[in-house]
Coordinates of C-alpha atoms in Angstrom, one line a residue:
Chain A
M1 CA 10.1 -55.9 -20.9
I2 CA 12.9 -54.4 -22.6
H3 CA 11.8 -55.5 -25.9
D4 CA 8.6 -54.3 -25.0
F5 CA 9.6 -50.7 -24.7
A6 CA 12.0 -51.7 -28.1
V7 CA 8.7 -52.1 -29.8
V8 CA 7.2 -48.9 -29.0
W9 CA 10.4 -46.8 -29.9
G10 CA 10.0 -48.3 -32.9
E11 CA 6.2 -46.7 -33.1
R12 CA 7.7 -43.7 -31.7
D13 CA 6.6 -41.3 -34.7
L14 CA 2.9 -42.2 -33.8
M15 CA 3.5 -41.3 -30.2
L16 CA 5.5 -38.1 -31.0
S17 CA 2.6 -37.0 -32.8
G18 CA 0.1 -38.4 -30.5
L19 CA 1.9 -36.3 -27.9
A20 CA 2.1 -33.1 -30.2
N21 CA -1.4 -33.7 -30.7
T22 CA -2.1 -33.3 -26.7
V23 CA 0.2 -30.2 -26.6
V24 CA -1.7 -28.6 -29.1
L25 CA -4.9 -28.8 -27.8
S26 CA -4.0 -28.3 -24.2
V27 CA -2.4 -25.2 -25.2
L28 CA -5.3 -24.0 -27.2
A29 CA -7.6 -25.1 -24.9
G30 CA -5.9 -23.3 -21.8
L31 CA -5.3 -20.2 -23.7
C32 CA -9.1 -20.1 -25.2
A33 CA -10.2 -21.2 -21.9
L34 CA -8.6 -18.7 -20.0
L35 CA -9.6 -15.8 -22.5
L36 CA -13.1 -16.4 -22.3
G37 CA -13.0 -17.4 -18.8
A38 CA -11.3 -13.6 -17.8
L39 CA -14.7 -12.1 -19.9
L40 CA -17.1 -14.4 -18.2
S41 CA -15.6 -13.6 -14.6
T42 CA -16.4 -9.7 -15.5
V43 CA -19.7 -11.3 -16.3
L44 CA -19.8 -13.1 -13.0
M45 CA -19.2 -9.9 -11.2
Q46 CA -22.1 -8.2 -12.8
K47 CA -23.8 -6.2 -10.6
Q48 CA -27.1 -6.9 -12.5
R49 CA -28.9 -10.1 -11.0
A50 CA -30.1 -11.4 -14.5
V51 CA -27.3 -11.1 -16.2
A52 CA -25.0 -12.8 -13.3
L53 CA -27.3 -15.6 -12.8
G54 CA -27.1 -17.1 -16.8
A55 CA -23.1 -16.7 -16.3
R56 CA -23.7 -18.5 -12.3
V57 CA -26.1 -21.4 -14.0
F58 CA -23.8 -22.2 -16.7
V59 CA -20.6 -22.1 -14.7
D60 CA -22.0 -24.4 -12.4
V61 CA -23.9 -26.8 -14.6
A62 CA -20.6 -27.2 -16.4
R63 CA -19.0 -27.5 -13.4
C64 CA -20.9 -30.3 -11.7
T65 CA -20.4 -32.6 -15.1
P66 CA -17.8 -35.0 -15.9
F67 CA -15.9 -34.6 -18.5
L68 CA -16.8 -37.3 -20.4
L69 CA -20.4 -37.0 -20.7
F70 CA -19.7 -33.2 -21.9
A71 CA -17.5 -34.4 -24.8
Y72 CA -20.1 -37.7 -25.8
L73 CA -22.8 -34.1 -25.6
I74 CA -21.0 -31.8 -28.2
Y75 CA -19.7 -34.8 -30.4
Y76 CA -22.9 -36.9 -30.6
G77 CA -25.8 -34.9 -28.9
L78 CA -25.1 -31.5 -31.6
P79 CA -25.3 -33.4 -34.2
S80 CA -29.5 -34.2 -33.3
L81 CA -30.0 -30.2 -33.6
G82 CA -28.0 -29.6 -36.5
V83 CA -24.8 -28.4 -35.1
R84 CA -22.3 -31.0 -36.4
F85 CA -18.2 -31.1 -35.8
D86 CA -15.5 -33.1 -36.6
N87 CA -13.4 -34.9 -33.8
W88 CA -11.1 -32.1 -33.6
G89 CA -13.5 -29.6 -33.3
A90 CA -15.7 -31.4 -31.1
G91 CA -13.2 -32.3 -28.9
L92 CA -11.6 -28.9 -28.9
V93 CA -15.0 -26.9 -28.2
A94 CA -15.5 -29.3 -25.1
L95 CA -12.1 -28.7 -23.6
I96 CA -12.2 -25.0 -24.0
V97 CA -16.1 -24.5 -23.1
Y98 CA -15.6 -26.7 -20.3
H99 CA -12.5 -25.5 -18.6
T100 CA -13.8 -21.6 -19.3
A101 CA -16.8 -22.1 -16.5
Y102 CA -13.5 -23.2 -14.3
M103 CA -11.2 -20.6 -15.4
A104 CA -14.4 -17.8 -14.7
E105 CA -14.4 -19.2 -11.4
I106 CA -11.1 -19.6 -10.4
L107 CA -10.9 -15.5 -11.5
R108 CA -13.9 -14.6 -10.2
A109 CA -13.0 -16.2 -6.5
A110 CA -9.8 -14.1 -6.5
W111 CA -11.2 -11.1 -7.8
V112 CA -13.8 -10.9 -4.7
A113 CA -10.2 -11.4 -2.6
Q114 CA -8.6 -8.3 -4.4
P115 CA -8.0 -5.2 -2.3
R116 CA -10.4 -2.2 -3.7
E117 CA -8.8 0.4 -3.3
P118 CA -6.5 -0.2 -6.5
I119 CA -10.2 -0.6 -8.3
E120 CA -11.0 2.7 -6.9
A121 CA -7.6 4.4 -7.8
G122 CA -8.2 3.2 -11.7
L123 CA -12.0 5.1 -11.3
A124 CA -10.2 8.2 -10.1
F125 CA -8.1 7.9 -13.2
G126 CA -10.4 7.9 -15.7
Y127 CA -10.3 4.5 -16.1
S128 CA -13.6 2.2 -17.2
G129 CA -15.0 -0.9 -19.0
L130 CA -12.6 -2.9 -21.1
R131 CA -9.8 -0.7 -20.4
M132 CA -10.0 -1.4 -16.4
F133 CA -10.3 -4.6 -16.7
R134 CA -7.6 -5.1 -18.7
R135 CA -4.7 -2.7 -17.0
I136 CA -5.5 -2.4 -13.6
V137 CA -8.1 -5.6 -13.0
L138 CA -7.2 -8.4 -14.8
P139 CA -3.0 -8.1 -14.6
P140 CA -2.9 -8.8 -10.1
L141 CA -5.8 -11.2 -10.8
V142 CA -3.8 -13.6 -13.2
L143 CA -0.5 -13.4 -10.7
A144 CA -2.5 -14.2 -7.3
S145 CA -4.1 -17.3 -9.5
A146 CA -1.4 -18.5 -11.5
P147 CA -1.1 -21.5 -9.2
V148 CA -5.0 -22.7 -9.7
V149 CA -5.3 -21.9 -13.2
G150 CA -1.8 -23.9 -13.7
N151 CA -3.4 -26.9 -11.7
Q152 CA -6.2 -26.3 -14.3
V153 CA -4.5 -26.3 -17.2
I154 CA -2.7 -30.0 -16.0
Q155 CA -6.8 -30.5 -15.7
I156 CA -7.3 -29.9 -19.0
V157 CA -3.8 -31.8 -20.3
K158 CA -5.7 -34.7 -18.5
D159 CA -8.9 -34.4 -19.6
S160 CA -7.6 -34.0 -23.6
A161 CA -6.8 -37.6 -22.4
F162 CA -11.2 -38.6 -22.9
L163 CA -11.1 -37.2 -26.4
T164 CA -9.5 -40.9 -27.6
I165 CA -13.4 -41.6 -27.5
I166 CA -14.0 -40.1 -30.2
A167 CA -11.3 -41.3 -32.1
L168 CA -8.8 -38.1 -32.1
P169 CA -5.6 -38.8 -32.2
E170 CA -3.7 -37.9 -29.1
L171 CA -1.4 -38.9 -26.7
T172 CA -3.5 -41.8 -25.1
H173 CA -5.4 -42.6 -28.2
A174 CA -1.7 -43.0 -30.1
A175 CA -0.6 -45.6 -27.2
S176 CA -3.8 -47.1 -27.3
S177 CA -3.1 -47.8 -30.8
V178 CA 0.7 -49.3 -30.4
Q179 CA -0.5 -51.6 -27.4
S180 CA -3.2 -53.1 -29.2
R181 CA -0.9 -53.6 -32.6
H182 CA 1.7 -54.7 -30.9
Y183 CA 0.2 -56.3 -27.3
V184 CA 2.6 -54.4 -25.2
P185 CA 0.1 -52.5 -22.9
F186 CA 2.3 -52.2 -19.6
A187 CA 4.9 -50.2 -21.7
A188 CA 3.1 -48.3 -24.4
F189 CA 0.8 -46.6 -21.6
L190 CA 3.7 -45.8 -18.7
T191 CA 5.7 -44.3 -21.8
A192 CA 2.6 -42.2 -22.3
V193 CA 1.9 -41.2 -18.6
L194 CA 6.0 -40.6 -18.5
L195 CA 5.3 -38.3 -21.3
Y196 CA 2.2 -36.5 -19.7
W197 CA 4.5 -36.0 -16.7
G198 CA 7.0 -34.4 -18.9
I199 CA 4.2 -31.5 -20.4
C200 CA 2.9 -31.1 -16.4
L201 CA 6.3 -30.5 -15.8
V202 CA 6.3 -27.7 -18.5
I203 CA 3.4 -26.3 -16.9
E204 CA 4.5 -26.2 -13.6
S205 CA 8.2 -24.6 -14.4
G206 CA 5.5 -21.5 -16.1
V207 CA 3.4 -21.3 -13.1
S208 CA 6.7 -20.9 -10.8
A209 CA 7.8 -18.1 -13.5
V210 CA 4.8 -16.9 -12.8
G211 CA 5.1 -16.8 -9.3
R212 CA 8.0 -15.3 -8.7
M213 CA 6.7 -12.2 -10.7
A214 CA 3.8 -12.2 -8.3
E215 CA 6.2 -13.0 -4.7
A216 CA 8.2 -9.5 -6.0
R217 CA 5.0 -7.6 -6.5
R218 CA 4.1 -8.5 -2.8
Chain B
M1 CA 0.0 57.8 -22.3
S2 CA -2.8 58.1 -19.5
T3 CA -5.3 56.6 -22.6
A4 CA -3.2 53.6 -23.0
L5 CA -3.4 53.0 -19.1
D6 CA -7.4 53.4 -19.2
A7 CA -7.7 50.9 -22.1
L8 CA -5.6 48.7 -19.5
D9 CA -8.1 49.0 -17.1
A10 CA -10.8 48.4 -19.2
T11 CA -9.4 44.8 -20.1
A12 CA -8.6 44.5 -17.0
P13 CA -11.7 43.4 -14.8
W14 CA -12.5 40.9 -17.6
V15 CA -9.0 39.3 -17.6
R16 CA -9.7 39.1 -13.6
A17 CA -13.1 38.0 -13.6
S18 CA -11.3 34.7 -16.3
A19 CA -8.6 34.2 -14.2
D20 CA -10.6 34.2 -10.6
A21 CA -13.5 32.0 -12.0
P22 CA -13.1 29.4 -9.7
I23 CA -11.3 26.0 -10.3
L24 CA -14.2 24.1 -8.4
S25 CA -17.7 25.3 -7.3
V26 CA -19.8 23.3 -5.3
S27 CA -23.4 24.2 -5.0
A28 CA -26.9 22.7 -3.2
L29 CA -24.6 19.6 -2.7
S30 CA -26.5 16.6 -0.4
K31 CA -26.0 12.7 -0.1
S32 CA -27.3 9.9 1.7
F33 CA -26.8 6.5 2.4
G34 CA -30.1 5.2 3.0
S35 CA -31.6 7.0 5.9
L36 CA -28.1 8.4 7.0
R37 CA -27.5 11.8 5.4
V38 CA -23.9 12.6 5.2
L39 CA -23.7 15.9 3.8
S40 CA -27.1 18.0 3.0
D41 CA -26.2 22.0 1.1
I42 CA -22.8 22.1 0.7
H43 CA -21.9 25.5 -1.0
F44 CA -18.0 26.4 -1.7
T45 CA -15.8 27.4 -4.4
V46 CA -12.1 26.5 -4.7
G47 CA -9.8 29.4 -6.7
R48 CA -6.9 28.9 -8.5
G49 CA -3.8 28.1 -6.8
E50 CA -6.0 27.7 -3.6
T51 CA -5.4 24.8 -1.0
V52 CA -8.3 24.3 1.4
C53 CA -8.4 22.3 4.0
V54 CA -11.7 20.7 5.1
L55 CA -11.8 19.7 8.5
G56 CA -14.1 18.1 10.8
P57 CA -14.5 14.9 13.4
S58 CA -14.8 11.3 12.1
G59 CA -17.9 10.5 10.2
S60 CA -18.5 14.3 9.6
G61 CA -18.5 13.5 6.0
K62 CA -15.3 15.1 4.7
S63 CA -14.3 12.1 2.8
T64 CA -17.6 11.8 0.8
L65 CA -17.1 15.4 0.2
L66 CA -14.3 14.6 -1.3
R67 CA -15.7 11.7 -3.3
C68 CA -18.4 13.8 -4.6
I69 CA -16.4 15.9 -6.0
N70 CA -15.2 13.3 -8.5
W71 CA -18.0 11.7 -8.5
L72 CA -16.6 7.9 -6.8
E73 CA -19.8 8.8 -4.7
R74 CA -22.9 10.0 -7.1
P75 CA -24.4 12.8 -5.0
D76 CA -28.1 13.2 -4.7
S77 CA -28.5 16.5 -5.7
G78 CA -26.3 19.7 -5.9
R79 CA -23.9 20.9 -8.6
I80 CA -20.0 20.5 -9.1
A81 CA -18.2 21.9 -11.7
I82 CA -14.8 22.0 -12.1
D83 CA -13.1 24.8 -14.7
G84 CA -16.8 25.3 -14.8
Q85 CA -17.9 22.0 -16.7
Q86 CA -20.3 20.4 -14.4
I87 CA -19.4 17.2 -13.6
G88 CA -21.7 14.2 -13.8
I89 CA -24.7 15.5 -15.8
S90 CA -24.2 16.2 -19.2
S91 CA -25.0 19.5 -21.0
G92 CA -28.4 17.6 -22.0
G93 CA -29.1 17.0 -18.3
V94 CA -28.5 13.7 -17.8
V95 CA -26.2 11.7 -16.2
M96 CA -23.1 10.9 -17.9
N97 CA -22.1 7.0 -18.4
D98 CA -19.5 5.5 -17.0
R99 CA -17.0 6.2 -20.2
E100 CA -17.9 9.9 -19.4
L101 CA -17.7 10.0 -16.1
A102 CA -14.3 8.6 -16.4
L103 CA -13.2 11.2 -18.9
M104 CA -14.2 13.7 -16.5
R105 CA -12.7 12.4 -13.5
T106 CA -8.9 13.0 -15.4
R107 CA -9.2 16.5 -14.7
T108 CA -9.1 15.8 -11.2
G109 CA -6.0 13.8 -9.4
M110 CA -6.7 12.2 -6.4
V111 CA -4.3 10.8 -3.8
F112 CA -5.9 8.0 -1.3
Q113 CA -5.7 7.7 2.2
H114 CA -4.0 3.8 1.3
F115 CA -2.0 4.9 -1.3
A116 CA -4.2 2.5 -3.7
L117 CA -0.9 2.4 -5.8
W118 CA -1.5 -0.8 -8.6
P119 CA 0.7 -3.3 -7.3
H120 CA 1.3 -5.1 -10.5
L121 CA 3.1 -1.9 -11.6
T122 CA 6.9 -0.2 -10.9
V123 CA 6.9 2.8 -9.4
V124 CA 7.3 4.4 -12.6
Q125 CA 4.9 2.6 -14.0
N126 CA 2.2 3.8 -11.8
V127 CA 3.1 7.0 -13.0
V128 CA 2.9 6.6 -16.4
E129 CA 0.0 4.1 -16.8
A130 CA -2.9 6.8 -16.8
P131 CA -1.3 9.1 -18.5
L132 CA -0.1 6.6 -21.3
H133 CA -3.3 4.6 -21.5
V134 CA -6.2 7.0 -20.9
Q135 CA -4.8 10.0 -21.8
K136 CA -2.6 8.8 -24.5
R137 CA -0.1 10.6 -24.6
P138 CA 3.2 10.5 -26.0
R139 CA 5.3 7.9 -24.7
D140 CA 8.5 10.1 -24.7
E141 CA 7.3 12.8 -23.1
V142 CA 5.1 10.9 -20.6
Y143 CA 8.3 9.4 -19.5
A144 CA 10.5 12.7 -19.1
E145 CA 7.8 13.7 -17.2
A146 CA 7.6 10.7 -14.8
E147 CA 11.0 10.9 -14.0
V148 CA 10.9 14.8 -13.1
L149 CA 7.8 14.3 -10.8
L150 CA 9.8 11.5 -9.2
E151 CA 12.7 13.9 -8.6
R152 CA 10.3 16.3 -7.2
V153 CA 8.9 14.0 -4.0
G154 CA 12.5 12.2 -3.9
L155 CA 11.8 9.1 -5.5
A156 CA 14.1 8.8 -8.7
A157 CA 16.3 6.0 -6.8
K158 CA 13.5 3.5 -6.4
K159 CA 11.2 3.9 -10.0
D160 CA 12.4 0.5 -10.6
V161 CA 10.7 -0.7 -7.4
F162 CA 7.1 -2.6 -6.8
P163 CA 5.1 -0.7 -4.7
A164 CA 5.0 -3.5 -2.0
R165 CA 8.8 -2.9 -1.3
L166 CA 8.2 1.2 -0.2
S167 CA 7.5 2.5 3.4
G168 CA 4.1 3.9 3.5
G169 CA 5.4 7.4 3.1
Q170 CA 7.1 6.3 0.0
K171 CA 4.3 5.1 -1.2
Q172 CA 2.0 7.8 -0.9
R173 CA 4.6 10.2 -2.4
V174 CA 4.5 7.7 -5.5
G175 CA 0.7 8.8 -4.9
I176 CA 1.3 12.1 -5.0
A177 CA 3.8 12.0 -8.1
R178 CA 0.9 9.6 -10.1
A179 CA -2.0 12.2 -9.6
L180 CA 0.2 15.4 -10.4
A181 CA 1.6 12.9 -13.9
M182 CA -2.5 13.4 -14.8
K183 CA -1.7 17.3 -15.2
P184 CA -4.9 18.1 -13.0
A185 CA -7.1 21.2 -12.5
L186 CA -7.2 20.2 -9.5
L187 CA -6.1 17.6 -6.6
L188 CA -7.9 16.1 -4.2
F189 CA -6.2 14.5 -0.9
D190 CA -8.5 12.0 1.1
E191 CA -6.4 12.3 4.4
P192 CA -3.4 11.4 3.1
T193 CA -1.1 11.1 6.2
S194 CA -3.8 9.2 8.0
A195 CA -2.4 5.8 7.4
L196 CA 1.3 6.8 8.2
D197 CA 3.1 5.8 10.9
P198 CA 3.8 9.1 12.8
E199 CA 7.6 9.4 11.4
L200 CA 6.4 9.3 8.2
V201 CA 4.1 11.9 8.0
G202 CA 6.3 14.7 7.5
E203 CA 8.0 13.8 4.5
V204 CA 4.6 13.7 2.5
L205 CA 3.4 16.9 4.4
A206 CA 6.7 18.2 3.5
V207 CA 5.6 17.3 -0.9
M208 CA 2.5 18.8 0.1
R209 CA 3.7 22.2 1.4
D210 CA 5.8 22.3 -1.6
L211 CA 2.8 21.7 -4.6
A212 CA 0.8 24.2 -2.4
R213 CA 3.3 27.2 -2.3
D214 CA 4.0 26.5 -5.9
G215 CA 0.4 27.2 -6.5
M216 CA -1.5 23.8 -7.2
T217 CA -4.9 24.0 -6.6
M218 CA -5.9 21.5 -3.6
V219 CA -8.5 20.7 -1.5
V220 CA -7.2 18.4 1.0
V221 CA -9.3 16.6 4.0
T222 CA -7.0 16.4 7.0
H223 CA -6.5 15.5 10.7
E224 CA -2.9 17.4 10.5
M225 CA -3.7 20.7 12.0
A226 CA -0.4 22.7 11.6
F227 CA -0.1 21.8 8.2
A228 CA -3.2 23.1 7.8
R229 CA -2.5 26.4 9.9
E230 CA 0.7 26.1 7.7
A231 CA -0.6 25.8 4.4
A232 CA -4.0 26.6 3.5
T233 CA -5.2 29.5 2.3
R234 CA -8.8 28.6 3.6
I235 CA -10.3 25.9 6.2
I236 CA -13.7 24.6 5.8
F237 CA -14.7 23.4 8.7
L238 CA -17.8 20.5 8.5
D239 CA -19.8 19.1 11.1
L240 CA -22.6 16.2 10.8
G241 CA -22.8 17.1 6.7
S242 CA -22.8 20.7 6.9
I243 CA -20.0 23.1 6.8
V244 CA -20.0 24.8 10.0
E245 CA -17.6 27.3 9.2
T246 CA -14.9 29.0 7.0
G247 CA -12.3 31.2 7.4
A248 CA -9.0 31.6 7.0
P249 CA -6.6 29.7 8.9
E250 CA -5.2 31.9 11.7
A251 CA -8.6 33.1 12.2
F252 CA -9.9 29.9 12.5
F253 CA -7.7 28.6 14.6
S254 CA -6.5 31.8 16.8
A255 CA -10.6 32.4 16.8
P256 CA -13.2 29.8 15.8
R257 CA -16.6 31.6 15.8
S258 CA -18.7 29.0 16.2
D259 CA -19.3 26.5 19.6
R260 CA -18.7 23.5 17.4
A261 CA -15.4 24.2 15.9
R262 CA -14.0 25.3 19.2
Q263 CA -15.3 21.9 20.5
F264 CA -13.4 20.0 17.3
L265 CA -10.4 22.2 18.3
L266 CA -10.1 21.5 21.8
R267 CA -9.7 18.0 21.6
Y268 CA -6.8 19.1 19.7
A269 CA -5.6 21.2 23.0
G270 CA -2.9 19.3 23.4
T271 CA -1.2 20.6 20.6
L272 CA -2.7 23.3 19.9
S273 CA -2.9 24.7 23.8
D274 CA -0.9 28.2 22.1
V275 CA -3.5 28.2 19.6
V276 CA -6.8 27.8 20.9
R277 CA -8.6 29.3 23.8
P278 CA -11.8 27.8 24.9
G279 CA -14.5 30.2 24.8
P280 CA -16.3 31.9 27.6

């Protein structure tokens, strides 16, 4: 068994590049999904019913689709409509679009629970539109929903593992390569699990940092 | 000599007219919520440096009136002008869009019943937020003024504290400093002490009294009769959405002309028995 781990250690460059790719994918997808989700949440909160309804349909459909199917659709399905991505493009687009729906719903739920008065004060002090959203509405939303957003980022990290099926060289793909090359499935996959766990620990410490900021303001 | 004086006199009416032009003028203001008529045909003006207290029973339309002044509530009809410039309707006669309305609202400062401070910002950040990001004034100047304002409301020591760590009275004093930081032509107070514990009311009223004395133009919706009597230059008494009576505070409290004002004051007889005598 020790020997198996030594074999994985021998392939550390491959494993580390897989880890790096997973981190890059997750960070990019997490940031973009949060940003786009914030914008989409403003659409969900629109008073014009038709606009809000369009966003609502997208959010519900995306949330009810298994991520694997969603990735298949973008990588294998879209080319028949003339839209073609390479595996990195398809993987990133799938992660971002899919999790934007979740982020939007998370922020919308936090928004509904916010007190009305500070926003009203924003109106009275001359805020409107995007400035109102960015300066007055969004900061308390992010503070209030940090634990749920953090949870969603962890979900992004885990969903990125599905992208091994479109040959994206992320961590699961790397572990899979190592095990098939040397037939050390337990050592290779357990190493990957521990590395995923490490990523999650970093995310959780980020969440608790934001949580402390929120606590100081509560 | 006399000709010089005459010349001065000749110019005086014009000068006086400009100085006496009302900061706020409200005419024919009406507002309904569904079938409920909240305000009907309200007319009044507020001159520079006046402190006008709006009194009246709960549900009389006081807060709605205040919120119509800066169009937080959109009036159904009527005209509201601040410093001669109409609010809500642009010169072409069309209703302003959100951006134009927001710009107009910066000419009034507002103090809210439930403080409505921005919870993610510290005390001083609350004060500088709109001057910096809406009015786009220079940072150094805005921060320097914020220090002076916080000193004035007695909260200089709390400037880096978040609102959640303050008492109600302190929160409201921050609310007043925040409103003053906009350098508004007019300050609007919406029941500023109604959400406070009784022992905290005094510190807020003291700040408001100072402002009134310093010549700030204010419209104050309140239930604090003693404050109204002492600090107001004029009382507007509102009932069932109409102005029933308006006048100097002394006259209003000692000799209300209308039955409804008399009844309203009687309900405060416990604290104002020396002031209010029931009519014959």
